[in-house]
CSV table of C-alpha atoms in Angstrom, one decimal:
chain,number,residue,atom,x,y,z
A,91,UNK,CA,17.1,98.5,-0.8
A,92,UNK,CA,13.8,100.2,-1.4
A,93,UNK,CA,11.6,101.4,1.4
A,94,UNK,CA,8.9,98.8,0.9
A,95,UNK,CA,11.4,96.0,1.1
A,96,UNK,CA,13.0,97.6,4.1
A,97,UNK,CA,9.6,97.7,5.8
A,98,UNK,CA,9.1,94.0,5.1
A,99,UNK,CA,12.6,93.2,6.6
A,100,UNK,CA,11.5,95.0,9.7
A,101,UNK,CA,8.2,93.0,9.8
A,102,UNK,CA,10.2,89.8,9.8
A,103,UNK,CA,12.6,91.0,12.5
A,104,UNK,CA,9.8,92.2,14.7
A,105,UNK,CA,7.8,89.1,14.3
A,106,UNK,CA,10.7,86.8,15.1
A,107,UNK,CA,11.8,88.8,18.1
A,108,UNK,CA,8.2,89.2,19.5
A,109,UNK,CA,7.7,85.5,19.2
A,110,UNK,CA,11.1,84.8,20.9
A,111,UNK,CA,10.4,87.2,23.7
A,112,UNK,CA,6.9,85.8,24.4
A,113,UNK,CA,8.3,82.3,24.4
A,114,UNK,CA,11.2,83.2,26.8
A,115,UNK,CA,8.7,84.9,29.2
A,116,UNK,CA,6.5,81.8,29.2
A,117,UNK,CA,9.4,79.5,29.7
A,118,UNK,CA,10.7,81.7,32.5
A,119,UNK,CA,7.2,81.7,34.2
A,120,UNK,CA,6.9,77.9,33.9
A,121,UNK,CA,10.5,77.1,34.7
A,122,UNK,CA,9.6,74.9,37.7
A,123,UNK,CA,6.9,73.1,35.9
A,124,UNK,CA,8.8,72.2,32.7
A,125,UNK,CA,10.9,69.7,34.5
A,126,UNK,CA,9.4,66.2,34.4
A,127,UNK,CA,10.8,65.1,37.8
A,128,UNK,CA,12.5,66.2,40.9
A,129,UNK,CA,16.0,65.0,41.6
A,130,UNK,CA,16.8,63.8,45.2
A,131,UNK,CA,18.8,67.0,45.7
A,132,UNK,CA,15.9,69.2,44.7
A,133,UNK,CA,13.6,67.2,47.1
A,134,UNK,CA,15.8,68.3,50.0
A,135,UNK,CA,14.7,72.0,49.6
A,136,UNK,CA,11.4,71.7,47.7
A,137,UNK,CA,8.3,72.2,49.7
A,138,UNK,CA,6.1,69.3,48.8
A,139,UNK,CA,3.3,67.9,50.9
A,140,UNK,CA,2.7,64.2,51.3
A,141,UNK,CA,-0.6,64.4,49.4
A,142,UNK,CA,0.9,66.0,46.3
A,143,UNK,CA,1.6,63.7,43.4
A,144,UNK,CA,5.0,64.2,42.0
A,145,UNK,CA,7.7,62.5,39.9
A,146,UNK,CA,11.2,61.8,41.0
A,147,UNK,CA,14.1,60.8,38.8
A,148,UNK,CA,17.7,59.6,39.1
A,149,UNK,CA,19.8,56.5,39.1
A,150,UNK,CA,18.9,53.2,40.8
A,151,UNK,CA,21.7,52.9,43.3
A,152,UNK,CA,23.8,49.7,42.8
A,153,UNK,CA,23.1,47.1,45.4
A,154,UNK,CA,20.0,48.8,46.8
A,155,UNK,CA,17.3,46.7,45.1
A,156,UNK,CA,15.3,44.6,47.5
A,157,UNK,CA,12.5,42.3,46.4
A,158,UNK,CA,9.7,41.5,48.9
A,159,UNK,CA,6.7,39.2,48.4
A,160,UNK,CA,3.9,40.0,45.9
A,161,UNK,CA,5.9,42.1,43.5
A,162,UNK,CA,6.8,44.6,46.2
A,163,UNK,CA,10.2,46.1,45.7
A,164,UNK,CA,12.2,48.8,47.4
A,165,UNK,CA,15.3,50.6,46.0
A,166,UNK,CA,17.2,53.8,46.4
A,167,UNK,CA,17.2,56.6,43.8
A,168,UNK,CA,20.3,58.7,43.8
A,169,UNK,CA,21.7,61.7,41.9
A,170,UNK,CA,25.1,60.9,43.3
A,171,UNK,CA,24.7,63.7,46.0
A,172,UNK,CA,21.5,62.8,47.7
A,173,UNK,CA,19.3,59.6,48.0
A,174,UNK,CA,15.7,58.7,48.5
A,175,UNK,CA,14.2,55.3,49.1
A,176,UNK,CA,11.4,54.2,46.7
A,177,UNK,CA,8.8,51.6,47.3
A,178,UNK,CA,6.7,50.1,44.5
A,179,UNK,CA,4.3,47.3,43.8
A,180,UNK,CA,3.9,46.1,40.3
A,181,UNK,CA,5.6,45.1,37.1
A,182,UNK,CA,8.8,46.9,36.1
A,183,UNK,CA,9.8,48.0,32.6
A,184,UNK,CA,12.4,45.7,30.9
A,185,UNK,CA,15.2,48.3,31.2
A,186,UNK,CA,14.8,48.7,34.9
A,187,UNK,CA,18.1,47.7,36.5
A,188,UNK,CA,20.5,48.8,39.2
A,189,UNK,CA,22.8,51.6,37.9
A,190,UNK,CA,20.1,52.6,35.3
A,191,UNK,CA,18.1,55.8,35.1
A,192,UNK,CA,14.5,55.7,36.4
A,193,UNK,CA,11.6,58.1,36.7
A,194,UNK,CA,9.0,57.2,39.4
A,195,UNK,CA,5.7,58.9,40.0
A,196,UNK,CA,3.9,58.8,43.3
A,197,UNK,CA,3.8,60.5,46.7
A,198,UNK,CA,6.3,61.2,49.5
A,199,UNK,CA,5.9,59.4,52.7
A,200,UNK,CA,7.9,61.6,55.1
A,201,UNK,CA,11.2,63.0,54.0
A,202,UNK,CA,13.0,59.7,53.3
A,203,UNK,CA,10.5,57.4,51.5
A,204,UNK,CA,8.7,57.8,48.2
A,205,UNK,CA,5.8,55.5,47.4
A,206,UNK,CA,5.6,55.0,43.7
A,207,UNK,CA,2.6,53.9,41.6
A,208,UNK,CA,4.4,54.1,38.3
A,209,UNK,CA,8.0,53.3,37.4
A,210,UNK,CA,9.5,54.3,34.0
A,211,UNK,CA,13.0,53.4,32.8
A,212,UNK,CA,15.2,56.2,31.4
A,213,UNK,CA,17.9,55.1,29.2
A,214,UNK,CA,20.9,57.1,27.9
A,215,UNK,CA,21.8,58.2,24.3
A,216,UNK,CA,24.5,55.5,23.8
A,217,UNK,CA,23.9,52.7,21.4
A,218,UNK,CA,26.5,49.9,21.0
A,219,UNK,CA,26.7,46.2,20.5
A,220,UNK,CA,27.1,44.1,23.7
A,221,UNK,CA,30.6,42.8,22.8
A,222,UNK,CA,32.2,46.3,23.0
A,223,UNK,CA,31.0,46.5,26.6
A,224,UNK,CA,32.5,43.0,27.3
A,225,UNK,CA,35.9,44.1,26.0
A,226,UNK,CA,35.7,47.2,28.1
A,227,UNK,CA,35.0,45.6,31.4
B,143,UNK,CA,18.9,94.3,-3.3
B,144,UNK,CA,17.6,91.7,-5.7
B,145,UNK,CA,17.3,88.2,-4.5
B,146,UNK,CA,20.2,86.1,-5.9
B,147,UNK,CA,19.2,83.4,-8.5
B,148,UNK,CA,15.8,85.2,-9.0
B,149,UNK,CA,16.1,84.2,-12.7
B,150,UNK,CA,16.4,80.6,-11.9
B,151,UNK,CA,13.4,80.8,-9.6
B,152,UNK,CA,11.2,81.7,-12.5
B,153,UNK,CA,8.1,79.4,-12.6
B,154,UNK,CA,9.0,77.9,-16.0
B,155,UNK,CA,12.6,77.2,-15.1
B,156,UNK,CA,11.7,75.7,-11.7
B,157,UNK,CA,9.0,73.5,-13.3
B,158,UNK,CA,11.6,72.0,-15.7
B,159,UNK,CA,14.3,71.7,-13.1
B,160,UNK,CA,12.0,69.9,-10.7
B,161,UNK,CA,11.1,67.5,-13.5
B,162,UNK,CA,14.8,66.7,-14.2
B,163,UNK,CA,15.4,66.2,-10.5
B,164,UNK,CA,12.6,63.7,-9.8
B,165,UNK,CA,14.3,60.6,-11.2
B,166,UNK,CA,17.7,61.3,-9.6
B,167,UNK,CA,16.1,62.0,-6.2
B,168,UNK,CA,14.0,58.9,-6.6
B,169,UNK,CA,17.0,56.8,-7.3
B,170,UNK,CA,19.0,58.2,-4.4
B,171,UNK,CA,16.0,57.6,-2.1
B,172,UNK,CA,15.8,54.0,-3.3
B,173,UNK,CA,19.5,53.3,-2.9
B,174,UNK,CA,19.9,54.9,0.5
B,175,UNK,CA,16.8,53.4,1.9
B,176,UNK,CA,17.6,49.9,0.7
B,177,UNK,CA,21.0,50.0,2.3
B,178,UNK,CA,19.5,51.7,5.4
B,179,UNK,CA,16.8,49.1,5.9
B,180,UNK,CA,19.0,46.0,5.2
B,181,UNK,CA,21.9,47.5,7.2
B,182,UNK,CA,19.7,48.6,10.0
B,183,UNK,CA,17.4,45.6,10.4
B,184,UNK,CA,19.9,42.8,9.6
B,185,UNK,CA,23.5,43.9,9.5
B,186,UNK,CA,23.7,46.1,12.5
B,187,UNK,CA,24.1,44.3,15.8
B,188,UNK,CA,21.5,44.5,18.5
B,189,UNK,CA,22.0,47.0,21.3
B,190,UNK,CA,23.7,46.1,24.6
B,191,UNK,CA,20.7,47.4,26.6
B,192,UNK,CA,17.7,47.6,24.3
B,193,UNK,CA,18.4,44.5,22.2
B,194,UNK,CA,16.5,44.5,18.9
B,195,UNK,CA,14.1,47.2,20.1
B,196,UNK,CA,16.7,49.9,19.4
B,197,UNK,CA,16.1,49.3,15.6
B,198,UNK,CA,13.2,51.7,15.9
B,199,UNK,CA,15.9,54.3,15.7
B,200,UNK,CA,16.1,53.8,11.9
B,201,UNK,CA,12.6,55.2,11.5
B,202,UNK,CA,12.3,57.4,14.5
B,203,UNK,CA,15.4,59.5,14.2
B,204,UNK,CA,15.2,60.3,10.5
B,205,UNK,CA,11.5,61.2,10.8
B,206,UNK,CA,12.2,63.5,13.8
B,207,UNK,CA,15.3,65.0,12.1
B,208,UNK,CA,13.3,65.9,9.0
B,209,UNK,CA,10.3,67.1,11.0
B,210,UNK,CA,12.6,69.9,12.3
B,211,UNK,CA,14.5,70.4,9.0
B,212,UNK,CA,11.4,70.8,6.9
B,213,UNK,CA,10.0,73.3,9.3
B,214,UNK,CA,13.2,75.2,9.1
B,215,UNK,CA,13.0,75.1,5.2
B,216,UNK,CA,9.4,76.5,5.5
B,217,UNK,CA,10.7,79.2,7.8
B,218,UNK,CA,13.4,80.2,5.3
B,219,UNK,CA,11.0,80.2,2.4
B,220,UNK,CA,8.6,82.3,4.4
B,221,UNK,CA,11.2,84.9,5.1
B,222,UNK,CA,12.3,85.0,1.4
B,223,UNK,CA,8.6,85.2,0.4
B,224,UNK,CA,7.8,88.1,2.8
B,225,UNK,CA,10.8,90.1,1.9
B,226,UNK,CA,11.5,89.4,-1.8
B,227,UNK,CA,8.1,88.1,-2.8
B,228,UNK,CA,9.5,85.2,-4.7
B,229,UNK,CA,6.5,83.1,-5.6
B,230,UNK,CA,8.6,79.9,-5.8
B,231,UNK,CA,9.5,80.2,-2.1
B,232,UNK,CA,5.9,80.4,-1.2
B,233,UNK,CA,5.1,77.3,-3.3
B,234,UNK,CA,8.0,75.3,-1.8
B,235,UNK,CA,6.8,76.3,1.7
B,236,UNK,CA,3.2,75.3,0.8
B,237,UNK,CA,4.2,72.0,-0.7
B,238,UNK,CA,6.6,71.1,2.1
B,239,UNK,CA,4.1,71.4,4.9
B,240,UNK,CA,2.2,68.2,4.4
B,241,UNK,CA,5.4,66.2,4.1
B,242,UNK,CA,6.7,67.7,7.3
B,243,UNK,CA,3.5,67.1,9.1
B,244,UNK,CA,3.6,63.4,8.1
B,245,UNK,CA,7.2,63.0,9.2
B,246,UNK,CA,6.3,64.6,12.6
B,247,UNK,CA,3.4,62.2,12.9
B,248,UNK,CA,5.7,59.3,12.1
B,249,UNK,CA,8.2,60.5,14.7
B,250,UNK,CA,5.5,60.7,17.3
B,251,UNK,CA,4.0,57.3,16.6
B,252,UNK,CA,7.3,55.5,16.2
B,253,UNK,CA,8.4,57.1,19.4
B,254,UNK,CA,5.3,55.9,21.2
B,255,UNK,CA,5.8,52.3,19.9
B,256,UNK,CA,9.5,52.5,21.1
B,257,UNK,CA,8.6,54.1,24.4
B,258,UNK,CA,6.1,51.4,25.5
B,259,UNK,CA,8.6,48.5,25.6
B,260,UNK,CA,11.7,50.5,26.7
B,261,UNK,CA,10.4,53.2,29.0
B,262,UNK,CA,7.2,51.6,30.0
B,263,UNK,CA,4.8,54.2,28.6
B,264,UNK,CA,3.4,55.2,25.3
B,265,UNK,CA,3.3,58.9,26.1
B,266,UNK,CA,4.5,61.2,28.8
B,267,UNK,CA,4.2,65.0,28.9
B,268,UNK,CA,7.9,65.7,29.1
B,269,UNK,CA,9.5,68.7,27.3
B,270,UNK,CA,10.7,66.8,24.2
B,271,UNK,CA,7.5,64.9,23.5
B,272,UNK,CA,5.3,67.9,24.2
B,273,UNK,CA,7.3,70.3,22.0
B,274,UNK,CA,7.3,67.8,19.2
B,275,UNK,CA,3.5,67.5,19.5
B,276,UNK,CA,3.3,71.3,19.4
B,277,UNK,CA,5.3,71.1,16.2
B,278,UNK,CA,2.7,68.8,14.7
B,279,UNK,CA,-0.1,71.3,15.6
B,280,UNK,CA,2.0,74.1,14.1
B,281,UNK,CA,2.1,72.1,10.8
B,282,UNK,CA,-1.7,71.5,11.0
B,283,UNK,CA,-2.3,75.2,11.8
B,284,UNK,CA,-0.1,76.3,8.9
B,285,UNK,CA,-1.9,74.0,6.4
B,286,UNK,CA,-5.3,75.0,7.9
B,287,UNK,CA,-4.6,78.7,7.7
B,288,UNK,CA,-3.5,78.4,4.1
B,289,UNK,CA,-6.5,76.5,2.9
B,290,UNK,CA,-8.9,78.9,4.9
B,291,UNK,CA,-7.8,81.8,2.7
B,292,UNK,CA,-8.8,81.5,-0.9
B,293,UNK,CA,-6.6,84.1,-2.6
B,294,UNK,CA,-3.1,82.6,-2.9
B,295,UNK,CA,-1.2,85.9,-2.2
B,296,UNK,CA,-3.0,86.6,1.0
B,297,UNK,CA,-2.9,83.0,2.0
B,298,UNK,CA,0.9,82.9,1.4
B,299,UNK,CA,1.5,86.0,3.5
B,300,UNK,CA,-0.6,84.9,6.4
B,301,UNK,CA,1.0,81.4,6.4
B,302,UNK,CA,4.4,82.9,6.2
B,303,UNK,CA,3.8,85.0,9.3
B,304,UNK,CA,2.6,81.9,11.2
B,305,UNK,CA,5.6,80.0,10.1
B,306,UNK,CA,8.0,82.7,11.3
B,307,UNK,CA,6.2,83.0,14.7
B,308,UNK,CA,6.2,79.2,15.1
B,309,UNK,CA,9.9,78.8,14.3
B,310,UNK,CA,10.6,79.4,18.0
B,311,UNK,CA,9.5,75.8,18.7
B,312,UNK,CA,12.3,74.3,16.6
B,313,UNK,CA,15.2,75.1,19.0
B,314,UNK,CA,12.9,74.2,21.9
B,315,UNK,CA,12.4,70.7,20.5
B,316,UNK,CA,16.1,70.3,19.8
B,317,UNK,CA,17.4,71.6,23.2
B,318,UNK,CA,14.5,70.4,25.4
B,319,UNK,CA,16.5,67.4,26.5
B,320,UNK,CA,19.4,69.6,27.7
B,321,UNK,CA,17.4,72.5,29.2
B,322,UNK,CA,15.0,70.5,31.3
B,323,UNK,CA,14.7,67.1,33.0
B,324,UNK,CA,13.0,64.8,30.6
B,325,UNK,CA,12.3,61.1,30.2
B,326,UNK,CA,13.6,61.3,26.6
B,327,UNK,CA,17.4,60.8,26.5
B,328,UNK,CA,19.9,63.4,25.1
B,329,UNK,CA,21.0,63.7,21.5
B,330,UNK,CA,23.0,60.8,20.0
B,331,UNK,CA,23.9,62.5,16.7
B,332,UNK,CA,23.1,66.1,16.4
B,333,UNK,CA,25.8,67.5,18.6
B,334,UNK,CA,29.4,68.7,18.1
B,335,UNK,CA,30.9,65.8,20.0
B,336,UNK,CA,31.4,62.3,18.5
B,337,UNK,CA,28.2,60.4,17.9
B,338,UNK,CA,27.3,58.1,20.9
B,339,UNK,CA,26.6,55.2,18.6
B,340,UNK,CA,28.8,52.4,17.3
B,341,UNK,CA,29.8,52.8,13.7
B,342,UNK,CA,28.2,49.7,12.4
B,343,UNK,CA,24.9,51.0,13.7
B,344,UNK,CA,25.7,54.6,12.6
B,345,UNK,CA,26.1,54.1,8.9
B,346,UNK,CA,22.7,52.6,8.2
B,347,UNK,CA,21.2,55.4,10.4
B,348,UNK,CA,22.9,58.1,8.3
B,349,UNK,CA,21.8,56.3,5.1
B,350,UNK,CA,18.2,56.3,6.4
B,351,UNK,CA,18.4,60.0,7.2
B,352,UNK,CA,19.7,60.6,3.7
B,353,UNK,CA,17.0,58.4,2.2
B,354,UNK,CA,14.2,60.2,4.2
B,355,UNK,CA,15.7,63.5,3.0
B,356,UNK,CA,15.8,62.6,-0.7
B,357,UNK,CA,12.3,61.1,-0.3
B,358,UNK,CA,11.2,64.5,0.8
B,359,UNK,CA,13.1,66.0,-2.1
B,360,UNK,CA,11.3,63.7,-4.6
B,361,UNK,CA,7.9,64.4,-3.1
B,362,UNK,CA,8.7,68.1,-3.1
B,363,UNK,CA,9.6,68.2,-6.8
B,364,UNK,CA,6.4,66.3,-7.7
B,365,UNK,CA,4.3,68.6,-5.5
B,366,UNK,CA,6.1,71.7,-6.6
B,367,UNK,CA,5.2,71.0,-10.3
B,368,UNK,CA,1.6,70.6,-9.3
B,369,UNK,CA,1.7,73.8,-7.3
B,370,UNK,CA,3.3,75.7,-10.2
B,371,UNK,CA,0.6,74.5,-12.6
B,372,UNK,CA,-2.2,75.4,-10.1
B,373,UNK,CA,-0.9,78.9,-9.7
B,374,UNK,CA,0.3,79.6,-13.2
B,375,UNK,CA,-2.3,77.9,-15.3
B,376,UNK,CA,-3.3,81.1,-17.0
B,377,UNK,CA,0.2,82.1,-18.0
B,378,UNK,CA,1.8,81.8,-21.4
B,379,UNK,CA,4.5,79.2,-20.6
B,380,UNK,CA,1.9,76.7,-19.2
B,381,UNK,CA,-0.2,77.1,-22.4
B,382,UNK,CA,2.9,76.6,-24.6
B,383,UNK,CA,4.0,73.6,-22.5
B,384,UNK,CA,0.5,72.2,-22.6
B,385,UNK,CA,0.2,72.6,-26.4
B,386,UNK,CA,3.6,70.8,-26.8
B,387,UNK,CA,2.4,67.9,-24.6
B,388,UNK,CA,-0.8,67.5,-26.4
B,389,UNK,CA,1.0,67.6,-29.8
B,390,UNK,CA,3.4,64.9,-28.7
B,391,UNK,CA,0.5,62.8,-27.5
B,392,UNK,CA,-1.2,62.9,-30.8
């Protein structure tokens, strides 16, 4: 390999590694901000004031959904280790169901209650016709 | 070390080869997309959770898959061009960028149209969506930088450097759903484990991915020929080819 070509190989290697290192440093610096939501377990230790707007995410615990008057609902979000109650007023996305993933944004009201102003449904990566599920259950 | 197949990559050879490939790629595109559309929109059953809305997958996933693949092709071409100075690699990279950008745009728009009814929002700044948007801006930056420099050699080098630096976004887009908490779900296909999708839904999806790929191939061959003529119009083979064409027209 001639020297000019060798120099160009080095250019490519240096460019790639510099880009990689810069990105890793940025990701490392932002590691807490890159997550879209807190899980109920992270909420236990995180230092979040009641005025701070945050998102929480997890599964809607089965049997926890209670409907009040005027579209008020309350349910429990769990990550299977810790739980938090969520209160919300408004229209829910179609996929919102007990046992399904959910991401809620709003504010904490004490340690145990989260008042949401937006509810988004998080679905999983599985696609299948309904009948397979019927056979399974 | 000489680059392998350097002979094949001569402008005249690649011009002819691309011309031969266009009809085959076009036919494959047509066949795969016809099966994919009919199979995806009619034959495949609706999803147990999302109902018929899941059918957006047949546009969204192929577009997103190719937005990443085409960028990876541009990256490989850029490395080849910087090290071995193969002109063909530079033209392939140049001509791929607009197609890649369009696929990225389609992935973002179809994702938004899918997200509104299923998740409840058009857009959210989660890691997957944001990194895919950055990819779109990388494509725009790449095309902008190229057209800002008039001289093809310098434009090619500058664009290649940008493509190599930007490559770091590709694994981030792919692994974002594993590394961070996102609203976007994990991978259905691109993983070592068995695909998380029923087979009667899977085959049309694979056909659509193939169709989108060959559509890119068709466009690339057409655009590659244009690019070759633009760069090589002063060279002997273009003149000979042009004389031949005009003779056969008369």
